[in-house]
Amino acid sequence: MPSATKPRAVRGGIDLGGTKIEAAIVDARNNVLGQARRPTPTEGGPEDVVAQMIGAVREAAGAAHLDTHELIGIGVGSPGVIDPVSGSVSTARNLPGWEGHYPMAAALSKELKAPVYVGNDVQVATDAEFKQGAGKPYKSVLGVFWGTGVGGGLVLNGRDWIGRGGAGEIGHVVVKVGGARCPCGRRGCMEAYAGRAAMEGRARKRAKKGTKTDLFKIMEQRGRTRLASGVWDRALRRGDRLAIRLVDDAVEALGAGVASTQNILDVEAIVIGGGLGIRLGEPYAKRILEAMRPHLFVDGDPPAVTVAALGDLGGAIGASLLVT
Ligand SMILES: [Zn+2]
């Protein structure tokens, strides 16, 4: 393609997840021109993670017939505590060896020769749904990302709400006082029942004690080492009783936690995303709404509960929106 006809204002977006890194090249109308996916390193440190991110962006840019220096900027949706001004990331617990501060934006920018902006992964995915996806018809949206953990993002009256930086942690809404231990170390959080990591922990424990399940057989057949969303989906379709039981518990916890949040915020729509949310899709969004009903104070007028429309690329598209 001759460079004179290249689309202008093309941006990059990276969704840095605990299991995978998703990169997308997006034009001014938010069309995806190229994409790439890499596994997130499970060992090493920030340098190794950043090297994979660089590889993913280069591959996505290649697919769009561009070089990374031609991008007007690259946005990153990252877990952990973000300093949006310096672009550094700290205490990203899902990433290997990431206890201290790491200047992510500077490290990426140096190699990719484009300005880099870093934001919170869940908030950028919520923004993407609000601007381009399932949240488009609404002014106030709660994003619930049901995956390894359960993350939440908020757009209230058209504006992001991040509080003092720690808002949206819907996974740690308490659904049972003194309940199960959450990966965060506290007890009774919604994530302790609905997060895929917690669900897997429970499944392993029950299987060890002799409960019959095909979950781990399906995992092995698929060449996985974790109970990925696709494994849960397959087990549910096969009628695996343990899978059904644990997902029922997850839906019940989501119902209580999301309804309690709705009682405070009264948003128009709740967008369900995340690996499990997207994989299980509309029937489960409906089930979550049903599970919310008994806990909704304004029970005659529930919010719309809908599945994220941008799918797995929502995080990367959302991250690209950080480029202004
Ligand atoms: Zn927790």
Short mmCIF file of C-alpha atoms and ligand atoms in Angstrom, two decimals:
data_model
loop_
_atom_site.label_atom_id
_atom_site.label_comp_id
_atom_site.label_asym_id
_atom_site.label_seq_id
_atom_site.Cartn_x
_atom_site.Cartn_y
_atom_site.Cartn_z
CA MET A 1 0.00 0.00 0.00
CA PRO A 2 1.57 3.36 -0.95
CA SER A 3 2.15 5.45 2.15
CA ALA A 4 0.14 8.41 0.77
CA THR A 5 -3.08 6.41 1.11
CA LYS A 6 -2.34 5.13 4.59
CA PRO A 7 -5.11 5.96 7.04
CA ARG A 8 -4.18 8.79 9.38
CA ALA A 9 -4.52 8.94 13.12
CA VAL A 10 -3.98 5.23 13.54
CA ARG A 11 -3.53 4.13 17.16
CA GLY A 12 -2.35 1.04 18.98
CA GLY A 13 -3.97 -0.61 21.96
CA ILE A 14 -2.66 -3.30 24.30
CA ASP A 15 -4.75 -5.27 26.76
CA LEU A 16 -2.33 -6.70 29.31
CA GLY A 17 -4.06 -9.60 31.01
CA GLY A 18 -2.90 -12.18 33.52
CA THR A 19 -3.02 -14.94 30.90
CA LYS A 20 -2.75 -13.15 27.55
CA ILE A 21 -1.59 -9.98 25.88
CA GLU A 22 -3.91 -8.72 23.17
CA ALA A 23 -2.75 -5.98 20.78
CA ALA A 24 -4.85 -4.13 18.20
CA ILE A 25 -4.20 -1.43 15.62
CA VAL A 26 -7.23 0.85 15.38
CA ASP A 27 -8.08 3.66 12.95
CA ALA A 28 -9.84 6.97 13.68
CA ARG A 29 -13.23 5.29 13.30
CA ASN A 30 -12.19 2.49 15.66
CA ASN A 31 -11.97 -0.12 12.94
CA VAL A 32 -9.45 -2.81 13.83
CA LEU A 33 -6.76 -2.91 11.12
CA GLY A 34 -4.57 -5.57 12.70
CA GLN A 35 -4.36 -7.66 15.81
CA ALA A 36 -2.08 -10.09 17.61
CA ARG A 37 -2.18 -12.19 20.74
CA ARG A 38 0.63 -13.55 22.90
CA PRO A 39 0.65 -15.46 26.17
CA THR A 40 1.60 -13.41 29.23
CA PRO A 41 4.91 -14.72 30.61
CA THR A 42 4.42 -16.66 33.83
CA GLU A 43 8.05 -16.28 34.93
CA GLY A 44 10.65 -13.55 34.93
CA GLY A 45 9.75 -9.94 35.53
CA PRO A 46 8.45 -6.71 33.98
CA GLU A 47 11.12 -6.75 31.26
CA ASP A 48 9.87 -10.11 30.01
CA VAL A 49 6.26 -8.98 30.02
CA VAL A 50 7.17 -5.77 28.17
CA ALA A 51 9.16 -7.76 25.58
CA GLN A 52 6.03 -9.80 24.80
CA MET A 53 3.95 -6.62 24.59
CA ILE A 54 6.43 -5.15 22.10
CA GLY A 55 6.28 -8.34 20.03
CA ALA A 56 2.48 -8.29 20.00
CA VAL A 57 2.29 -4.64 18.88
CA ARG A 58 4.88 -5.18 16.14
CA GLU A 59 2.96 -8.20 14.87
CA ALA A 60 -0.38 -6.35 14.92
CA ALA A 61 1.18 -3.34 13.17
CA GLY A 62 2.66 -5.68 10.56
CA ALA A 63 -0.79 -7.12 9.91
CA ALA A 64 -2.01 -3.54 9.34
CA HIS A 65 0.96 -2.86 6.99
CA LEU A 66 2.32 -0.23 9.31
CA ASP A 67 5.42 0.37 11.35
CA THR A 68 4.93 1.20 15.02
CA HIS A 69 6.55 4.66 14.65
CA GLU A 70 3.66 5.59 12.34
CA LEU A 71 1.15 5.19 15.18
CA ILE A 72 0.03 8.46 16.77
CA GLY A 73 0.19 6.68 20.10
CA ILE A 74 -0.28 3.40 21.92
CA GLY A 75 -2.60 2.89 24.88
CA VAL A 76 -2.16 0.14 27.45
CA GLY A 77 -4.82 -1.28 29.73
CA SER A 78 -2.83 -2.70 32.64
CA PRO A 79 -3.59 -4.37 35.93
CA GLY A 80 -1.98 -3.04 39.09
CA VAL A 81 -1.66 0.48 40.41
CA ILE A 82 -1.18 2.91 37.54
CA ASP A 83 0.41 6.32 37.56
CA PRO A 84 -1.22 7.79 34.43
CA VAL A 85 1.20 10.73 34.34
CA SER A 86 4.50 8.81 34.40
CA GLY A 87 3.04 5.65 32.87
CA SER A 88 4.54 3.48 35.59
CA VAL A 89 2.84 0.40 36.98
CA SER A 90 3.28 -1.09 40.44
CA THR A 91 1.94 -4.06 42.44
CA ALA A 92 0.46 -5.87 39.44
CA ARG A 93 -0.08 -9.09 41.35
CA ASN A 94 -1.24 -11.15 38.35
CA LEU A 95 2.05 -10.48 36.54
CA PRO A 96 5.34 -12.24 37.29
CA GLY A 97 7.88 -10.48 39.51
CA TRP A 98 6.01 -7.21 39.47
CA GLU A 99 6.23 -6.11 43.11
CA GLY A 100 7.90 -2.73 42.63
CA HIS A 101 7.38 0.23 40.30
CA TYR A 102 8.18 -0.28 36.64
CA PRO A 103 8.26 2.52 34.04
CA MET A 104 6.11 0.66 31.50
CA ALA A 105 5.29 3.59 29.22
CA ALA A 106 8.92 4.65 28.92
CA ALA A 107 10.13 1.11 28.21
CA LEU A 108 7.51 0.54 25.48
CA SER A 109 7.92 3.97 23.95
CA LYS A 110 11.68 3.59 23.60
CA GLU A 111 11.33 0.40 21.53
CA LEU A 112 8.14 1.17 19.61
CA LYS A 113 9.00 4.83 18.81
CA ALA A 114 5.54 6.13 19.64
CA PRO A 115 4.04 7.85 22.69
CA VAL A 116 2.53 5.40 25.21
CA TYR A 117 -0.34 6.01 27.64
CA VAL A 118 -1.23 3.62 30.45
CA GLY A 119 -4.63 3.21 32.10
CA ASN A 120 -6.46 0.69 34.26
CA ASP A 121 -7.39 -2.43 32.28
CA VAL A 122 -10.95 -2.73 33.53
CA GLN A 123 -11.69 0.98 33.17
CA VAL A 124 -10.47 1.12 29.57
CA ALA A 125 -12.56 -1.95 28.70
CA THR A 126 -15.61 -0.30 30.28
CA ASP A 127 -14.91 2.88 28.30
CA ALA A 128 -14.73 0.88 25.09
CA GLU A 129 -18.11 -0.72 25.75
CA PHE A 130 -19.54 2.67 26.69
CA LYS A 131 -18.25 4.42 23.56
CA GLN A 132 -18.37 1.64 20.99
CA GLY A 133 -20.10 -1.41 22.38
CA ALA A 134 -23.01 -2.63 24.44
CA GLY A 135 -23.10 0.50 26.61
CA LYS A 136 -23.49 2.92 23.69
CA PRO A 137 -27.22 3.69 24.20
CA TYR A 138 -26.72 4.64 27.86
CA LYS A 139 -25.28 7.46 29.96
CA SER A 140 -24.39 5.45 33.04
CA VAL A 141 -22.90 2.00 32.82
CA LEU A 142 -21.37 -0.51 35.20
CA GLY A 143 -18.94 -2.93 33.54
CA VAL A 144 -18.55 -6.28 35.29
CA PHE A 145 -15.60 -8.32 34.02
CA TRP A 146 -16.12 -11.92 35.01
CA GLY A 147 -12.83 -13.73 34.45
CA THR A 148 -9.87 -14.90 36.55
CA GLY A 149 -11.04 -12.30 39.04
CA VAL A 150 -14.08 -10.07 38.89
CA GLY A 151 -13.31 -6.48 37.93
CA GLY A 152 -15.62 -3.51 37.71
CA GLY A 153 -15.57 -0.26 35.73
CA LEU A 154 -17.85 2.74 36.03
CA VAL A 155 -19.08 5.44 33.70
CA LEU A 156 -21.49 7.77 35.49
CA ASN A 157 -23.31 10.40 33.48
CA GLY A 158 -20.84 10.02 30.64
CA ARG A 159 -17.74 10.29 32.81
CA ASP A 160 -15.33 7.71 34.21
CA TRP A 161 -15.54 7.28 37.95
CA ILE A 162 -12.29 6.05 39.47
CA GLY A 163 -12.77 7.58 42.91
CA ARG A 164 -9.36 8.27 44.42
CA GLY A 165 -7.99 5.60 42.11
CA GLY A 166 -9.49 2.56 43.78
CA ALA A 167 -13.12 2.62 42.62
CA GLY A 168 -14.80 -0.19 40.74
CA GLU A 169 -13.45 -3.11 42.79
CA ILE A 170 -16.76 -4.90 42.54
CA GLY A 171 -15.09 -8.30 42.98
CA HIS A 172 -14.45 -7.40 46.59
CA VAL A 173 -17.99 -6.44 47.48
CA VAL A 174 -18.86 -8.72 50.40
CA VAL A 175 -21.55 -11.24 49.60
CA LYS A 176 -21.07 -13.37 52.71
CA VAL A 177 -19.71 -12.04 55.98
CA GLY A 178 -17.01 -14.42 57.23
CA GLY A 179 -17.34 -16.42 54.01
CA ALA A 180 -14.78 -18.07 51.74
CA ARG A 181 -11.23 -16.75 51.53
CA CYS A 182 -10.76 -14.45 48.52
CA PRO A 183 -7.54 -14.34 46.45
CA CYS A 184 -7.17 -10.81 47.91
CA GLY A 185 -6.78 -12.35 51.37
CA ARG A 186 -10.11 -11.09 52.75
CA ARG A 187 -13.20 -13.18 53.37
CA GLY A 188 -16.58 -13.41 51.72
CA CYS A 189 -15.83 -11.27 48.64
CA MET A 190 -17.89 -11.87 45.50
CA GLU A 191 -14.66 -12.93 43.74
CA ALA A 192 -14.15 -15.70 46.31
CA TYR A 193 -17.20 -17.38 44.72
CA ALA A 194 -17.34 -15.99 41.19
CA GLY A 195 -13.69 -15.49 40.14
CA ARG A 196 -12.39 -18.23 37.87
CA ALA A 197 -9.24 -18.62 40.00
CA ALA A 198 -11.32 -19.19 43.14
CA MET A 199 -13.69 -21.51 41.25
CA GLU A 200 -10.74 -23.55 40.02
CA GLY A 201 -9.33 -23.79 43.55
CA ARG A 202 -12.65 -25.11 44.79
CA ALA A 203 -12.97 -27.56 41.88
CA ARG A 204 -9.48 -28.97 42.58
CA LYS A 205 -10.27 -29.39 46.26
CA ARG A 206 -13.55 -31.18 45.60
CA ALA A 207 -12.04 -33.41 42.92
CA LYS A 208 -9.27 -34.39 45.35
CA LYS A 209 -11.90 -35.36 47.89
CA GLY A 210 -13.48 -37.65 45.33
CA THR A 211 -16.22 -35.57 43.70
CA LYS A 212 -16.62 -36.78 40.13
CA THR A 213 -15.98 -34.21 37.42
CA ASP A 214 -14.80 -34.03 33.81
CA LEU A 215 -13.40 -30.51 34.28
CA PHE A 216 -9.77 -31.63 34.50
CA LYS A 217 -10.12 -34.20 31.75
CA ILE A 218 -11.48 -31.49 29.43
CA MET A 219 -8.64 -29.20 30.51
CA GLU A 220 -6.06 -31.82 29.52
CA GLN A 221 -7.81 -32.63 26.24
CA ARG A 222 -7.58 -28.96 25.35
CA GLY A 223 -3.89 -28.86 26.26
CA ARG A 224 -4.49 -26.37 29.06
CA THR A 225 -3.04 -26.23 32.54
CA ARG A 226 -5.82 -24.08 33.98
CA LEU A 227 -9.57 -24.23 33.92
CA ALA A 228 -9.95 -21.65 31.16
CA SER A 229 -13.37 -20.23 30.26
CA GLY A 230 -13.68 -22.67 27.35
CA VAL A 231 -13.17 -25.60 29.73
CA TRP A 232 -16.00 -24.43 31.98
CA ASP A 233 -18.24 -23.86 28.98
CA ARG A 234 -17.60 -27.37 27.63
CA ALA A 235 -18.18 -28.97 31.05
CA LEU A 236 -21.48 -27.11 31.46
CA ARG A 237 -22.60 -28.26 28.02
CA ARG A 238 -21.78 -31.85 28.98
CA GLY A 239 -23.86 -31.51 32.13
CA ASP A 240 -20.90 -31.91 34.50
CA ARG A 241 -22.48 -31.68 37.93
CA LEU A 242 -19.56 -30.10 39.77
CA ALA A 243 -19.15 -27.45 37.03
CA ILE A 244 -22.87 -26.70 37.14
CA ARG A 245 -22.81 -26.41 40.92
CA LEU A 246 -19.80 -24.07 41.02
CA VAL A 247 -21.13 -21.87 38.21
CA ASP A 248 -24.52 -21.73 39.98
CA ASP A 249 -22.71 -20.50 43.11
CA ALA A 250 -20.83 -17.95 41.00
CA VAL A 251 -24.05 -16.65 39.42
CA GLU A 252 -25.68 -16.37 42.84
CA ALA A 253 -22.71 -14.41 44.19
CA LEU A 254 -22.72 -12.13 41.12
CA GLY A 255 -26.45 -11.57 41.61
CA ALA A 256 -25.96 -10.44 45.21
CA GLY A 257 -22.85 -8.33 44.56
CA VAL A 258 -24.03 -6.63 41.38
CA ALA A 259 -27.52 -5.95 42.79
CA SER A 260 -26.01 -4.40 45.95
CA THR A 261 -23.88 -2.15 43.75
CA GLN A 262 -26.91 -1.28 41.64
CA ASN A 263 -28.80 -0.27 44.80
CA ILE A 264 -26.19 2.44 45.33
CA LEU A 265 -25.54 3.58 41.75
CA ASP A 266 -28.82 2.97 39.91
CA VAL A 267 -27.11 2.79 36.49
CA GLU A 268 -29.09 2.23 33.28
CA ALA A 269 -27.09 -0.75 32.12
CA ILE A 270 -24.74 -3.42 33.37
CA VAL A 271 -22.35 -4.81 30.78
CA ILE A 272 -21.01 -8.27 31.51
CA GLY A 273 -17.55 -8.90 30.02
CA GLY A 274 -14.46 -10.88 30.92
CA GLY A 275 -13.42 -14.33 29.75
CA LEU A 276 -16.26 -16.23 31.40
CA GLY A 277 -18.84 -13.51 30.83
CA ILE A 278 -18.16 -13.40 27.09
CA ARG A 279 -17.82 -17.16 26.69
CA LEU A 280 -21.04 -18.00 28.55
CA GLY A 281 -22.83 -15.10 26.87
CA GLU A 282 -26.41 -13.89 26.83
CA PRO A 283 -28.08 -16.84 28.64
CA TYR A 284 -25.85 -16.19 31.65
CA ALA A 285 -26.37 -12.42 31.52
CA LYS A 286 -30.07 -13.27 31.87
CA ARG A 287 -29.32 -15.62 34.75
CA ILE A 288 -27.29 -12.93 36.51
CA LEU A 289 -30.25 -10.55 36.18
CA GLU A 290 -32.54 -13.20 37.67
CA ALA A 291 -30.08 -13.72 40.52
CA MET A 292 -30.03 -9.95 41.11
CA ARG A 293 -33.81 -9.59 41.35
CA PRO A 294 -34.31 -10.71 44.96
CA HIS A 295 -31.69 -8.16 46.08
CA LEU A 296 -32.80 -5.16 44.02
CA PHE A 297 -34.43 -2.48 46.14
CA VAL A 298 -36.15 -0.85 43.14
CA ASP A 299 -37.30 -4.23 41.94
CA GLY A 300 -39.90 -3.08 39.42
CA ASP A 301 -37.35 -1.39 37.16
CA PRO A 302 -34.15 -3.43 36.84
CA PRO A 303 -31.25 -2.14 34.72
CA ALA A 304 -30.47 -3.67 31.33
CA VAL A 305 -28.00 -6.52 31.78
CA THR A 306 -26.15 -7.24 28.59
CA VAL A 307 -23.00 -8.97 27.29
CA ALA A 308 -19.97 -6.93 26.22
CA ALA A 309 -20.24 -6.40 22.46
CA LEU A 310 -16.57 -5.91 21.61
CA GLY A 311 -15.61 -9.40 22.76
CA ASP A 312 -12.03 -10.30 23.50
CA LEU A 313 -10.70 -7.22 21.67
CA GLY A 314 -12.66 -4.77 23.86
CA GLY A 315 -9.73 -4.28 26.21
CA ALA A 316 -7.28 -3.48 23.42
CA ILE A 317 -9.73 -1.16 21.61
CA GLY A 318 -10.47 0.55 24.92
CA ALA A 319 -6.75 0.96 25.61
CA SER A 320 -6.31 2.60 22.19
CA LEU A 321 -8.90 5.21 23.27
CA LEU A 322 -6.36 6.45 25.85
CA VAL A 323 -4.51 8.02 22.92
CA THR A 324 -5.86 11.53 22.48
ZN ZN B 1 -11.43 -9.97 47.80
#
